[in-house]
Amino acid sequence: MTELQFNSWQTIQDEVLRRIHVRDWPPGAVIPNEADLAKEFGCARATVNRALRALAEAGILERRRKAGTRVALHPVSRATVDIPIIRQEITGRGQAYDYRCMSRSVTRPPSRVIDRLGIQGGVDCLHVTALHLASGAPFVFEDRWINLATAPDAAEQSFDALSANEWLLANIPYTHGDIRFAAEAASEHDATVLETSHGEPVFVMERVTWDHDRAITFARLCYAPGYGIVTRFGSAP
Amino acid sequence: MTELQFNSWQTIQDEVLRRIHVRDWPPGAVIPNEADLAKEFGCARATVNRALRALAEAGILERRRKAGTRVALHPVSRATVDIPIIRQEITGRGQAYDYRCMSRSVTRPPSRVIDRLGIQGGVDCLHVTALHLASGAPFVFEDRWINLATAPDAAEQSFDALSANEWLLANIPYTHGDIRFAAEAASEHDATVLETSHGEPVFVMERVTWDHDRAITFARLCYAPGYGIVTRFGSAP
DNA sequence: CTGAAAATTATGTCTATACATAATAATCTG
DNA sequence: CAGATTATTATGTATAGACATAATTTTCAG
């Protein structure tokens, strides 16, 4: 018999990947069930389960109860993007971090922001704009609206020295967030702050952070020209 | 005793998140070990392990053998970006998909591409450019170089009807890939193809796909103005 | 006091077994 | 034969116990 000895879930994962790879199990094919694989590999079903579950989370396999496990037909590449604190991102590159608060006021946000935060029209928000610098050069311009209904303590913060980014992270618990990456033309103001020219392409990240169903903050991060996000998908390095 | 009844790993995960949330376990704090938590929650250690491991994968907890488990100090938001096949992305929006191959030749790639593919200078590659359309409008312009040393079968493909994107995915196995997102100014050529104007900000995705240590292809995807990637991080919807 | 060796500890993983759950297939009923 | 009911099946998860592994702490030798 083929009583092979694949003892660890990693080994099993590698073997499954190999079989997909060499088209033993082509895209769309149903693979043997956990019990049979466990017998074949000479291990417990839980070990097979661990391996297959991880591959399903990575988007390589699709699993459904009773229906079984099949190789994903359209292998969506699932890339994980780490979004660090800006300070960390800059110091992590070995550059000096500097922060400059540019404005701070309590006003009624524009409808664009009201929509994103999903709040009522009459609510006032704290509006903070700031510049993050890397080795003295403008790195990213932050335009942030904080929902005072959710984060009232923010009203007492000056955000002179500590960025709203970091203060919120340390003080206001959140459950999840929405992110949008896009390319935009630098506005007159963006351009001035980032020391570039009007209309220049800039990488923009927009984030809305939530605590359950209550919006905490909306931030538009406008990166200096040349910025890009680098990430990877798949297994091996 | 506090013999609470948290039976499922999901319930335990929620409870752990709650404690982090209300600052019972503030950022940086070491939380009790698995055995103690299992006792407290009235479940097996494996169940606690499952819950904590998932949170560690999400970047919320940091775990080290012997040292224990602590709440991440800088909670890096880890967003998962799904990168579907272009056809799928368009039809998924309910739009009609159309594909137009624009050029196809075998030449020596420019140094910029040679660097990304990590190949020797003398190697010829297959260069394919194509346009993907959504409901008749230009959606993304694809500029792709295929390493014929790794994917020799690609030489026999015309890519008239089937995009290189899809052909490669279906025929050439890969292990992993590098991705870069950036904002760039549309080149003269980009602008013509995408029916926009020269210098206009465009969202660019560059991908290098690998089979172990051999590069398969480098693609530069230049999206029509207005495109953005939307994703989310965290748990609750 | 310093550096190497050994004990300790928390996480990491595997096993065997059991039951839960969702989805499909088969069967019964009007 | 349609529609509801029941059986079957593969995955999903829980458990108790065991051993593996990495990292720290303690002990020991010089």
Tab-separated table of C-alpha atoms (C1' of nucleotides) in Angstrom, chain A residues 7-9 42-47 50 64-66, chain C residues 13-25:
chain	number	residue	atom	x	y	z
A	7	ASN	CA	3.658	13.261	9.642
A	8	SER	CA	3.330	17.040	9.924
A	9	TRP	CA	0.565	19.234	8.546
A	42	GLY	CA	-0.572	7.658	7.539
A	43	CYS	CA	-1.704	10.368	9.904
A	44	ALA	CA	-4.751	11.522	11.836
A	45	ARG	CA	-7.633	13.219	10.079
A	46	ALA	CA	-7.145	16.333	12.213
A	47	THR	CA	-3.707	16.761	10.682
A	50	ARG	CA	-5.251	21.496	9.452
A	64	ARG	CA	-17.970	22.619	1.405
A	65	ARG	CA	-19.529	20.215	3.806
A	66	LYS	CA	-20.694	17.036	2.218
C	13	DT	C1'	1.633	19.983	17.028
C	14	DC	C1'	-0.201	15.049	16.604
C	15	DT	C1'	-3.486	11.344	17.815
C	16	DA	C1'	-7.808	9.004	18.502
C	17	DT	C1'	-12.341	9.583	19.328
C	18	DA	C1'	-16.649	11.792	19.426
C	19	DC	C1'	-20.303	14.573	18.104
C	20	DA	C1'	-22.161	18.761	15.348
C	21	DT	C1'	-23.559	20.700	11.071
C	22	DA	C1'	-24.556	21.584	6.407
C	23	DA	C1'	-25.473	19.931	2.072
C	24	DT	C1'	-26.626	16.433	-0.853
C	25	DA	C1'	-29.007	12.065	-2.046
